[in-house]
Short mmCIF file of C-alpha atoms and ligand atoms in Angstrom, two decimals:
data_model
loop_
_atom_site.label_atom_id
_atom_site.label_comp_id
_atom_site.label_asym_id
_atom_site.label_seq_id
_atom_site.Cartn_x
_atom_site.Cartn_y
_atom_site.Cartn_z
CA UNK A 26 22.38 7.48 5.03
CA UNK A 27 18.70 7.90 4.24
CA UNK A 28 16.70 9.37 7.12
CA UNK A 29 13.01 10.26 6.86
CA UNK A 30 10.60 12.46 8.83
CA UNK A 31 11.50 12.79 12.50
CA UNK A 32 14.42 10.35 12.32
CA UNK A 33 17.84 11.47 13.54
CA UNK A 34 20.99 9.89 14.91
CA UNK A 35 21.60 10.47 18.62
CA UNK A 36 25.03 11.17 20.12
CA UNK A 37 25.30 7.54 21.25
CA UNK A 38 24.87 6.43 17.63
CA UNK A 39 21.32 5.21 18.10
CA UNK A 40 18.57 5.91 15.61
CA UNK A 41 15.73 8.02 16.99
CA UNK A 42 12.25 8.06 15.46
CA UNK A 43 9.26 9.97 16.74
CA UNK A 44 11.45 11.10 19.63
CA UNK A 45 12.01 7.45 20.68
CA UNK A 46 15.32 5.60 20.74
CA UNK A 47 14.81 2.82 18.18
CA UNK A 48 17.16 0.47 20.03
CA UNK A 49 15.08 0.85 23.18
CA UNK A 50 11.92 0.24 21.16
CA UNK A 51 13.43 -3.01 19.90
CA UNK A 52 14.30 -4.07 23.47
CA UNK A 53 10.90 -3.07 24.86
CA UNK A 54 8.66 -4.49 22.12
CA UNK A 55 10.89 -7.22 20.66
CA UNK A 56 11.94 -7.77 17.06
CA UNK A 57 11.06 -7.80 14.26
CA UNK A 58 9.17 -4.60 14.96
CA UNK A 59 7.38 -2.21 12.62
CA UNK A 60 7.78 1.37 13.83
CA UNK A 61 5.53 4.08 12.41
CA UNK A 62 6.48 7.75 12.58
CA UNK A 63 3.08 9.31 13.30
CA UNK A 64 4.18 12.83 12.54
CA UNK A 65 5.49 11.92 9.10
CA UNK A 66 2.32 9.97 8.35
CA UNK A 67 0.17 12.97 9.23
CA UNK A 68 2.50 15.36 7.39
CA UNK A 69 2.16 13.38 4.16
CA UNK A 70 -1.63 13.35 4.46
CA UNK A 71 -1.67 17.12 5.01
CA UNK A 72 0.72 17.64 2.10
CA UNK A 73 -1.62 15.76 -0.21
CA UNK A 74 -4.67 17.72 0.90
CA UNK A 75 -2.89 21.08 0.73
CA UNK A 76 -1.18 20.42 -2.60
CA UNK A 77 -4.34 19.32 -4.40
CA UNK A 78 -6.84 21.64 -2.70
CA UNK A 79 -4.62 24.61 -3.42
CA UNK A 80 -4.82 23.86 -7.14
CA UNK A 81 -8.14 22.10 -7.58
CA UNK A 82 -10.62 22.62 -4.72
CA UNK A 83 -13.06 19.92 -5.91
CA UNK A 84 -10.77 17.10 -4.84
CA UNK A 85 -11.26 14.01 -2.68
CA UNK A 86 -8.13 12.33 -1.36
CA UNK A 87 -8.54 8.79 -0.08
CA UNK A 88 -5.81 6.78 1.60
CA UNK A 89 -5.45 3.39 -0.09
CA UNK A 90 -5.91 1.10 2.91
CA UNK A 91 -4.27 -1.81 1.14
CA UNK A 92 -0.91 -0.12 1.77
CA UNK A 93 -1.30 -0.22 5.56
CA UNK A 94 -4.45 -0.62 7.59
CA UNK A 95 -5.26 -1.33 11.20
CA UNK A 96 -7.83 0.36 13.42
CA UNK A 97 -5.40 3.02 14.73
CA UNK A 98 -4.38 3.87 11.16
CA UNK A 99 -8.03 4.26 10.20
CA UNK A 100 -8.42 6.71 13.12
CA UNK A 101 -5.47 8.78 11.87
CA UNK A 102 -6.86 8.85 8.33
CA UNK A 103 -10.22 9.93 9.72
CA UNK A 104 -8.72 12.65 11.93
CA UNK A 105 -6.72 14.06 9.02
CA UNK A 106 -9.87 14.36 6.90
CA UNK A 107 -8.93 11.91 4.16
CA UNK A 108 -11.32 9.35 2.77
CA UNK A 109 -10.45 5.66 2.87
CA UNK A 110 -10.28 3.02 0.16
CA UNK A 111 -10.80 -0.58 1.14
CA UNK A 112 -10.35 -3.63 -1.06
CA UNK A 113 -12.00 -6.43 0.92
CA UNK A 114 -14.55 -7.18 3.62
CA UNK A 115 -11.62 -7.40 6.06
CA UNK A 116 -10.40 -3.90 5.28
CA UNK A 117 -13.97 -2.60 5.39
CA UNK A 118 -14.59 -4.30 8.73
CA UNK A 119 -11.38 -2.75 10.09
CA UNK A 120 -12.47 0.73 9.02
CA UNK A 121 -15.97 0.32 10.44
CA UNK A 122 -14.60 -1.07 13.72
CA UNK A 123 -12.51 2.11 13.97
CA UNK A 124 -15.70 4.20 13.56
CA UNK A 125 -14.55 5.46 10.17
CA UNK A 126 -17.57 7.21 8.60
CA UNK A 127 -18.99 4.79 6.01
CA UNK A 128 -19.88 7.55 3.56
CA UNK A 129 -16.16 8.37 3.25
CA UNK A 130 -15.25 4.78 2.36
CA UNK A 131 -14.90 3.37 -1.19
CA UNK A 132 -14.92 -0.35 -1.88
CA UNK A 133 -12.48 -1.69 -4.46
CA UNK A 134 -11.63 -5.18 -5.68
CA UNK A 135 -11.55 -7.07 -8.97
CA UNK A 136 -13.65 -9.97 -7.68
CA UNK A 137 -15.87 -8.72 -4.90
CA UNK A 138 -17.91 -11.48 -3.33
CA UNK A 139 -21.65 -11.11 -2.86
CA UNK A 140 -20.97 -10.97 0.89
CA UNK A 141 -18.55 -8.07 0.37
CA UNK A 142 -21.07 -6.22 -1.80
CA UNK A 143 -23.79 -6.78 0.80
CA UNK A 144 -21.57 -5.60 3.65
CA UNK A 145 -20.73 -2.46 1.66
CA UNK A 146 -24.40 -1.74 0.97
CA UNK A 147 -25.53 -2.50 4.51
CA UNK A 148 -22.87 -0.27 6.01
CA UNK A 149 -23.63 2.54 3.55
CA UNK A 150 -20.21 3.04 1.95
CA UNK A 151 -19.93 6.18 -0.15
CA UNK A 152 -18.70 4.54 -3.36
CA UNK A 153 -18.28 1.14 -4.92
CA UNK A 154 -15.74 0.96 -7.72
CA UNK A 155 -17.11 -1.53 -10.23
CA UNK A 156 -14.61 -3.83 -11.88
CA UNK A 157 -16.76 -5.92 -14.23
CA UNK A 158 -20.26 -6.59 -15.57
CA UNK A 159 -20.99 -9.54 -13.30
CA UNK A 160 -20.32 -7.29 -10.35
CA UNK A 161 -22.66 -4.66 -11.73
CA UNK A 162 -25.45 -7.26 -11.88
CA UNK A 163 -24.70 -8.43 -8.36
CA UNK A 164 -24.67 -4.89 -6.96
CA UNK A 165 -27.93 -4.13 -8.76
CA UNK A 166 -29.64 -7.20 -7.32
CA UNK A 167 -28.39 -6.59 -3.78
CA UNK A 168 -29.18 -2.86 -3.92
CA UNK A 169 -32.66 -3.49 -5.38
CA UNK A 170 -33.41 -5.96 -2.58
CA UNK A 171 -32.41 -3.36 0.00
CA UNK A 172 -34.01 -0.33 -1.62
CA UNK A 173 -30.72 1.60 -1.62
CA UNK A 174 -29.11 3.31 -4.60
CA UNK A 175 -25.30 2.96 -4.38
CA UNK A 176 -22.99 5.44 -6.04
CA UNK A 177 -20.76 3.62 -8.49
CA UNK A 178 -17.53 4.47 -10.26
CA UNK A 179 -16.66 2.34 -13.28
CA UNK A 180 -13.05 1.20 -13.15
CA UNK A 181 -11.53 1.70 -16.59
CA UNK A 182 -8.44 0.18 -18.15
CA UNK A 183 -7.04 3.09 -20.14
CA UNK A 184 -4.58 0.88 -22.02
CA UNK A 185 -1.30 2.55 -21.18
CA UNK A 186 1.92 0.91 -20.15
CA UNK A 187 3.32 2.44 -16.96
CA UNK A 188 7.08 2.16 -16.54
CA UNK A 189 7.23 0.21 -13.34
CA UNK A 190 7.76 -3.39 -12.33
CA UNK A 191 5.43 -5.58 -14.44
CA UNK A 192 3.83 -7.02 -11.31
CA UNK A 193 2.62 -3.61 -10.14
CA UNK A 194 1.36 -2.39 -13.53
CA UNK A 195 -2.42 -2.21 -13.73
CA UNK A 196 -3.38 0.31 -16.42
CA UNK A 197 -2.40 -1.59 -19.56
CA UNK A 198 -4.89 -3.34 -21.90
CA UNK A 199 -3.85 -6.82 -20.81
CA UNK A 200 -4.87 -6.50 -17.17
CA UNK A 201 -7.28 -8.23 -14.82
CA UNK A 202 -8.45 -4.86 -13.53
CA UNK A 203 -11.42 -2.90 -14.75
CA UNK A 204 -13.20 -2.54 -18.07
CA UNK A 205 -11.35 -1.67 -21.23
CA UNK A 206 -12.07 1.70 -22.78
CA UNK A 207 -10.93 0.87 -26.32
CA UNK A 208 -12.96 -2.33 -26.60
CA UNK A 209 -16.17 -0.57 -25.53
CA UNK A 210 -16.51 -2.64 -22.33
CA UNK A 211 -16.31 0.43 -20.08
CA UNK A 212 -19.01 2.24 -22.08
CA UNK A 213 -21.25 -0.83 -21.96
CA UNK A 214 -20.97 -0.87 -18.15
CA UNK A 215 -21.75 2.85 -17.94
CA UNK A 216 -24.87 2.44 -20.07
CA UNK A 217 -26.06 -0.51 -17.97
CA UNK A 218 -25.47 1.53 -14.85
CA UNK A 219 -27.35 4.54 -16.21
CA UNK A 220 -30.28 2.39 -17.37
CA UNK A 221 -30.66 0.72 -13.98
CA UNK A 222 -32.80 2.62 -11.48
CA UNK A 223 -31.18 0.64 -8.64
CA UNK A 224 -27.80 2.21 -9.41
CA UNK A 225 -26.30 5.68 -9.62
CA UNK A 226 -23.47 6.22 -12.12
CA UNK A 227 -21.16 8.59 -10.24
CA UNK A 228 -18.02 8.54 -12.36
CA UNK A 229 -15.02 6.78 -13.80
CA UNK A 230 -11.86 5.49 -12.20
CA UNK A 231 -8.45 4.26 -13.23
CA UNK A 232 -5.30 3.22 -11.39
CA UNK A 233 -2.37 2.63 -13.71
CA UNK A 234 0.37 1.25 -11.47
CA UNK A 235 2.50 1.81 -8.41
CA UNK A 236 5.93 3.17 -7.45
CA UNK A 237 5.91 5.64 -10.37
CA UNK A 238 8.68 8.21 -10.12
CA UNK A 239 6.83 11.04 -11.86
CA UNK A 240 3.42 11.84 -13.33
CA UNK A 241 4.24 11.16 -17.01
CA UNK A 242 2.24 7.92 -17.19
CA UNK A 243 -0.61 9.54 -15.28
CA UNK A 244 -0.57 12.34 -17.85
CA UNK A 245 -1.10 9.81 -20.65
CA UNK A 246 -3.91 8.19 -18.68
CA UNK A 247 -5.52 11.57 -18.02
CA UNK A 248 -5.59 12.31 -21.74
CA UNK A 249 -7.38 9.01 -22.38
CA UNK A 250 -9.75 9.46 -19.44
CA UNK A 251 -10.67 13.02 -20.54
CA UNK A 252 -11.33 11.82 -24.09
CA UNK A 253 -13.54 9.15 -22.52
CA UNK A 254 -15.40 11.73 -20.41
CA UNK A 255 -16.10 13.50 -23.67
CA UNK A 256 -17.25 10.30 -25.36
CA UNK A 257 -19.59 9.60 -22.43
CA UNK A 258 -21.13 13.05 -22.75
CA UNK A 259 -21.47 12.70 -26.52
CA UNK A 260 -23.16 9.33 -26.38
CA UNK A 261 -25.21 9.59 -23.18
CA UNK A 262 -25.58 13.33 -22.60
CA UNK A 263 -24.14 12.99 -19.10
CA UNK A 264 -21.39 15.22 -17.70
CA UNK A 265 -19.53 12.83 -15.41
CA UNK A 266 -19.51 13.91 -11.74
CA UNK A 267 -16.27 12.28 -10.66
CA UNK A 268 -12.91 11.40 -12.20
CA UNK A 269 -10.77 9.23 -9.95
CA UNK A 270 -7.17 8.65 -11.02
CA UNK A 271 -6.13 6.15 -8.35
CA UNK A 272 -2.73 6.33 -6.66
CA UNK A 273 0.75 5.32 -7.74
CA UNK A 274 3.25 8.00 -6.74
CA UNK A 275 6.48 6.28 -5.75
CA UNK A 276 8.86 6.85 -2.85
CA UNK A 277 12.58 6.89 -2.35
CA UNK A 278 13.70 3.48 -1.14
CA UNK A 279 17.35 4.07 -2.09
CA UNK A 280 19.47 7.19 -2.14
CA UNK A 281 19.72 7.14 -5.94
CA UNK A 282 15.93 7.18 -6.45
CA UNK A 283 14.33 10.58 -6.94
CA UNK A 284 10.55 10.56 -7.15
CA UNK A 285 8.84 13.91 -7.64
CA UNK A 286 7.41 15.57 -4.52
CA UNK A 287 3.71 15.47 -3.71
CA UNK A 288 3.50 19.16 -4.71
CA UNK A 289 5.12 18.52 -8.11
CA UNK A 290 2.93 15.49 -8.64
CA UNK A 291 -0.24 17.44 -7.78
CA UNK A 292 0.75 20.26 -10.13
CA UNK A 293 1.35 17.83 -13.00
CA UNK A 294 -1.92 15.97 -12.40
CA UNK A 295 -4.04 19.11 -12.09
CA UNK A 296 -2.41 20.73 -15.13
CA UNK A 297 -3.08 17.64 -17.21
CA UNK A 298 -6.68 17.33 -15.97
CA UNK A 299 -7.41 21.01 -16.61
CA UNK A 300 -5.83 20.74 -20.07
CA UNK A 301 -7.89 17.66 -20.93
CA UNK A 302 -11.14 19.19 -19.66
CA UNK A 303 -10.51 22.39 -21.60
CA UNK A 304 -9.74 20.48 -24.80
CA UNK A 305 -13.17 18.86 -24.73
CA UNK A 306 -15.09 21.73 -23.12
CA UNK A 307 -15.98 19.58 -20.10
CA UNK A 308 -17.20 20.77 -16.69
CA UNK A 309 -14.85 20.19 -13.76
CA UNK A 310 -15.64 16.84 -12.15
CA UNK A 311 -14.73 15.93 -8.59
CA UNK A 312 -11.11 14.79 -8.82
CA UNK A 313 -10.27 11.64 -6.85
CA UNK A 314 -6.83 10.55 -5.67
CA UNK A 315 -5.94 7.32 -3.86
CA UNK A 316 -2.35 7.47 -2.61
CA UNK A 317 -1.08 4.58 -0.51
CA UNK A 318 2.69 4.12 -0.65
CA UNK A 319 3.50 7.85 -0.89
CA UNK A 320 1.64 8.44 2.39
CA UNK A 321 2.65 5.45 4.49
CA UNK A 322 5.85 4.11 2.92
CA UNK A 323 8.53 6.31 4.42
CA UNK A 324 6.67 6.65 7.71
CA UNK A 325 7.50 3.04 8.54
CA UNK A 326 10.70 1.18 9.28
CA UNK A 327 11.37 -2.34 10.48
CA UNK A 328 13.80 -3.24 13.25
CA UNK A 329 15.40 -6.69 13.24
CA UNK A 330 17.96 -8.30 15.50
CA UNK A 331 21.04 -9.61 13.73
CA UNK A 332 21.84 -13.25 14.45
CA UNK A 333 24.62 -15.18 12.80
CA UNK A 334 26.97 -13.29 10.48
CA UNK A 335 28.44 -15.77 8.00
CA UNK A 336 31.29 -15.39 5.53
CA UNK A 337 30.91 -17.69 2.56
CA UNK A 338 33.08 -18.03 -0.54
CA UNK A 339 31.57 -16.46 -3.65
CA UNK A 340 31.25 -18.88 -6.53
CA UNK A 341 31.62 -16.42 -9.42
CA UNK A 342 34.77 -14.62 -8.16
CA UNK A 343 37.51 -15.00 -5.58
CA UNK A 344 36.56 -13.59 -2.20
CA UNK A 345 33.82 -13.85 0.38
CA UNK A 346 30.34 -12.59 0.95
CA UNK A 347 28.97 -11.70 4.38
CA UNK A 348 25.49 -13.01 5.05
CA UNK A 349 23.74 -11.09 7.80
CA UNK A 350 20.92 -13.24 9.18
CA UNK A 351 17.98 -11.38 10.67
CA UNK A 352 15.09 -12.60 12.80
CA UNK A 353 12.43 -11.88 10.17
CA UNK A 354 12.24 -11.85 6.40
CA UNK A 355 9.68 -12.68 3.77
CA UNK A 356 6.90 -13.22 6.32
CA UNK A 357 7.09 -9.57 7.40
CA UNK A 358 8.24 -8.20 4.03
CA UNK A 359 7.56 -10.32 0.93
CA UNK A 360 8.20 -7.49 -1.53
CA UNK A 361 11.79 -8.44 -2.49
CA UNK A 362 10.54 -11.94 -3.39
CA UNK A 363 7.39 -10.70 -5.12
CA UNK A 364 8.91 -8.03 -7.32
CA UNK A 365 12.58 -7.48 -6.56
CA UNK A 366 11.92 -4.56 -4.22
CA UNK A 367 15.03 -2.82 -2.90
CA UNK A 368 15.69 -1.37 0.56
CA UNK A 369 18.14 0.82 2.46
CA UNK A 370 19.36 -0.51 5.81
CA UNK A 371 21.79 0.40 8.58
CA UNK A 372 22.80 -0.71 12.05
CA UNK A 373 20.47 1.26 14.31
CA UNK A 374 22.66 1.00 17.44
CA UNK A 375 25.88 2.17 15.71
CA UNK A 376 24.46 4.40 12.99
CA UNK A 377 27.24 6.97 13.55
CA UNK A 378 29.90 4.52 12.34
CA UNK A 379 30.87 4.32 8.65
CA UNK A 380 28.74 2.04 6.48
CA UNK A 381 31.80 0.30 5.07
CA UNK A 382 30.86 -3.37 5.08
CA UNK A 383 29.28 -4.98 2.08
CA UNK A 384 26.67 -7.55 3.12
CA UNK A 385 23.69 -9.59 1.95
CA UNK A 386 20.75 -9.47 4.35
CA UNK A 387 19.14 -12.90 4.69
CA UNK A 388 15.70 -13.60 6.11
CA UNK A 389 15.06 -16.63 8.29
CA UNK A 390 12.67 -18.44 5.96
CA UNK A 391 13.11 -21.35 3.64
CA UNK A 392 13.21 -20.60 -0.10
CA UNK A 393 15.53 -17.91 -1.26
CA UNK A 394 14.58 -15.49 1.49
CA UNK A 395 16.98 -12.62 0.85
CA UNK A 396 15.73 -9.24 2.05
CA UNK A 397 18.55 -7.17 0.53
CA UNK A 398 20.84 -8.65 -2.11
CA UNK A 399 23.72 -6.27 -1.53
CA UNK A 400 24.17 -3.21 0.64
CA UNK A 401 26.80 -1.48 2.74
CA UNK A 402 26.18 -1.19 6.45
CA UNK A 403 28.22 -0.63 9.63
CA UNK A 404 30.34 -3.74 10.39
CA UNK A 405 27.57 -6.06 11.65
CA UNK A 406 27.75 -8.04 14.88
CA UNK A 407 25.42 -10.56 16.43
CA UNK A 408 22.90 -8.73 18.62
CA UNK A 409 22.97 -5.51 16.58
CA UNK A 410 19.66 -3.98 15.56
CA UNK A 411 19.22 -3.59 11.82
CA UNK A 412 16.87 -0.82 10.66
CA UNK A 413 15.28 -1.28 7.23
CA UNK A 414 13.83 1.94 5.89
CA UNK A 415 10.62 2.60 3.94
CA UNK A 416 8.59 -0.37 5.13
CA UNK A 417 5.43 1.55 6.04
CA UNK A 418 3.50 0.45 2.94
CA UNK A 419 2.81 -3.09 1.72
CA UNK A 420 4.80 -4.71 4.54
CA UNK A 421 2.57 -5.27 7.59
CA UNK A 422 -0.28 -5.33 5.05
CA UNK A 423 1.35 -8.23 3.18
CA UNK A 424 2.74 -10.08 6.18
CA UNK A 425 2.06 -13.81 6.51
CA UNK A 426 2.69 -16.66 8.92
CA UNK A 427 4.98 -18.52 6.54
CA UNK A 428 7.03 -21.09 8.51
CA UNK A 429 4.50 -20.47 11.31
CA UNK A 430 6.24 -17.31 12.38
CA UNK A 431 4.07 -14.91 14.40
CA UNK A 432 3.52 -11.56 12.70
CA UNK A 433 5.40 -8.66 14.34
CA UNK A 434 3.95 -5.87 16.43
CA UNK A 435 3.41 -2.34 15.09
CA UNK A 436 4.19 0.67 17.28
CA UNK A 437 3.31 4.28 16.65
CA UNK A 438 6.04 6.66 17.77
CA UNK A 439 5.40 10.31 18.45
CA UNK A 440 6.94 13.01 20.66
CA UNK A 441 9.02 10.54 22.65
CA UNK A 442 6.33 7.96 23.36
CA UNK A 443 5.47 4.78 21.55
CA UNK A 444 2.07 3.11 21.51
CA UNK A 445 1.42 -0.43 20.45
CA UNK A 446 -1.18 -0.35 17.64
CA UNK A 447 -0.94 -4.01 16.60
CA UNK A 448 0.25 -6.51 19.15
CA UNK A 449 2.75 -9.22 18.22
CA UNK A 450 1.11 -12.55 17.46
CA UNK A 451 1.82 -15.29 19.98
CA UNK A 452 2.62 -18.93 19.31
CA UNK A 453 -0.89 -19.73 20.54
CA UNK A 454 -2.35 -17.29 17.99
CA UNK A 455 -0.74 -19.47 15.34
CA UNK A 456 -2.73 -22.53 16.36
CA UNK A 457 -5.90 -20.70 17.39
CA UNK A 458 -7.73 -21.65 14.16
CA UNK A 459 -6.39 -25.22 13.98
CA UNK A 460 -8.78 -28.12 14.52
CA UNK A 461 -7.85 -31.74 15.13
CA UNK A 462 -10.74 -33.95 13.92
CA UNK A 463 -11.81 -36.57 16.43
CA UNK A 464 -10.45 -39.40 14.23
CA UNK A 465 -6.93 -37.89 14.41
CA UNK A 466 -7.00 -37.30 18.13
CA UNK A 467 -5.46 -40.64 18.99
CA UNK A 468 -2.69 -42.63 17.33
CA UNK A 469 -3.95 -46.14 16.38
CA UNK A 470 -2.37 -48.82 18.55
CA UNK A 471 0.86 -50.13 17.02
CA UNK A 472 1.58 -47.03 14.87
CA UNK A 473 4.31 -45.54 16.93
CA UNK A 474 7.04 -45.08 14.34
C1 LIG B 19 -7.17 0.92 -7.05
C2 LIG B 19 -5.95 1.34 -6.34
N1 LIG B 19 -5.90 2.58 -5.83
C3 LIG B 19 -4.80 3.01 -5.16
C4 LIG B 19 -3.72 2.19 -4.97
C5 LIG B 19 -2.53 2.70 -4.19
O1 LIG B 19 -1.41 2.76 -4.95
P1 LIG B 19 -0.06 3.37 -4.37
O2 LIG B 19 0.21 2.72 -3.07
O3 LIG B 19 0.95 3.06 -5.41
O4 LIG B 19 -0.28 4.85 -4.22
C6 LIG B 19 -3.72 0.89 -5.51
C7 LIG B 19 -2.55 0.01 -5.34
O5 LIG B 19 -2.42 -1.05 -5.84
C8 LIG B 19 -4.88 0.46 -6.21
O6 LIG B 19 -4.95 -0.77 -6.72
#
């Protein structure tokens, strides 16, 4: 069984997380429920800072808010001394509402609206990561009108092919993200930025993909980025202040997966950066990192209540399959549908029993809402609590109201107490934005069928 952070199995067979009995959490807060292990979250943040700072002191680690953001999370990131990446006005608003210092925020996005750019400038964010030339023009105009000079990183597409699911690759040539290095688009943006007195060119950025099991693809990207730093110096005379390599380190969702540790990852990144800088005789830039999943992923789990357990004949072979129906699914975790994500699960109220029953875990939505295609868990019964591990990143953040299902609550567990950090949506929340136009308010006489 995969257990992370403070998780352990109590004598009564219940899962404990953050010193709280998970089964009691499910009863107290309802299901589905996202539970966040605060200690593990903070430990991962500290590991990142310690691992990189120990090897390369000029480093800035930002948590990628797209993985998991709410106001309490922004407070934890702030307390731990990490910076914060946001990718929309909504994420920026969340961070600002949590009193996150604006100068430690970077704004991302491949199609920032003018309103998002203006909000970023008005709130004084520390960095804007520029995705394209139109955006550069828009930032220049908005900054000029305000008399502020924003610090910009140019997002580059280094043109490498990371070995991860095609839907979470971002560093290849054929990508919607950033400006291509090989085609000269990235250099054109840098020149425009340097020639514009309303803008400050602060550095270059790349993010090559997500859920990467080691740093080998990052190493290729670093080689290309260092060569580009050299090219920038040769053609513009500027030593670039900042080199940001994005995030991407993967986590263990299943027992057979073995991603490198944060320490190993940091060592590989720093060795490659130092090697690249030395090769071209470059000064050490500020090194930026933007981990999301590897900080929040394992710190979260989702608790569901098991409803009907159905045995159905299998079409391709003799025998039966057990479908375990849970009270959530693709509205609280769309990742299996989006890119075949895999998860480890077990029965949280009988976790000390053998996981000897092969099941398919089915969500409650229409479509093919299967959360886990095949796994072995303790013999499931209606009313059991199913724990799904590793849902701390890109789960709550990607949740929707599909089938008009209220989004679950999030609780933060630590030292035996659990605090609600996002309340469960109510049925009234679901209709709070709905409007019935006057002309639909009444049914015309005679139309009663
Ligand atoms: C620009 C950028 N930075 C950082 C991240 C975080 O990546 P991960 O959660 O894989 O660490 C992403 C994820 O898509 C991203 O697009």
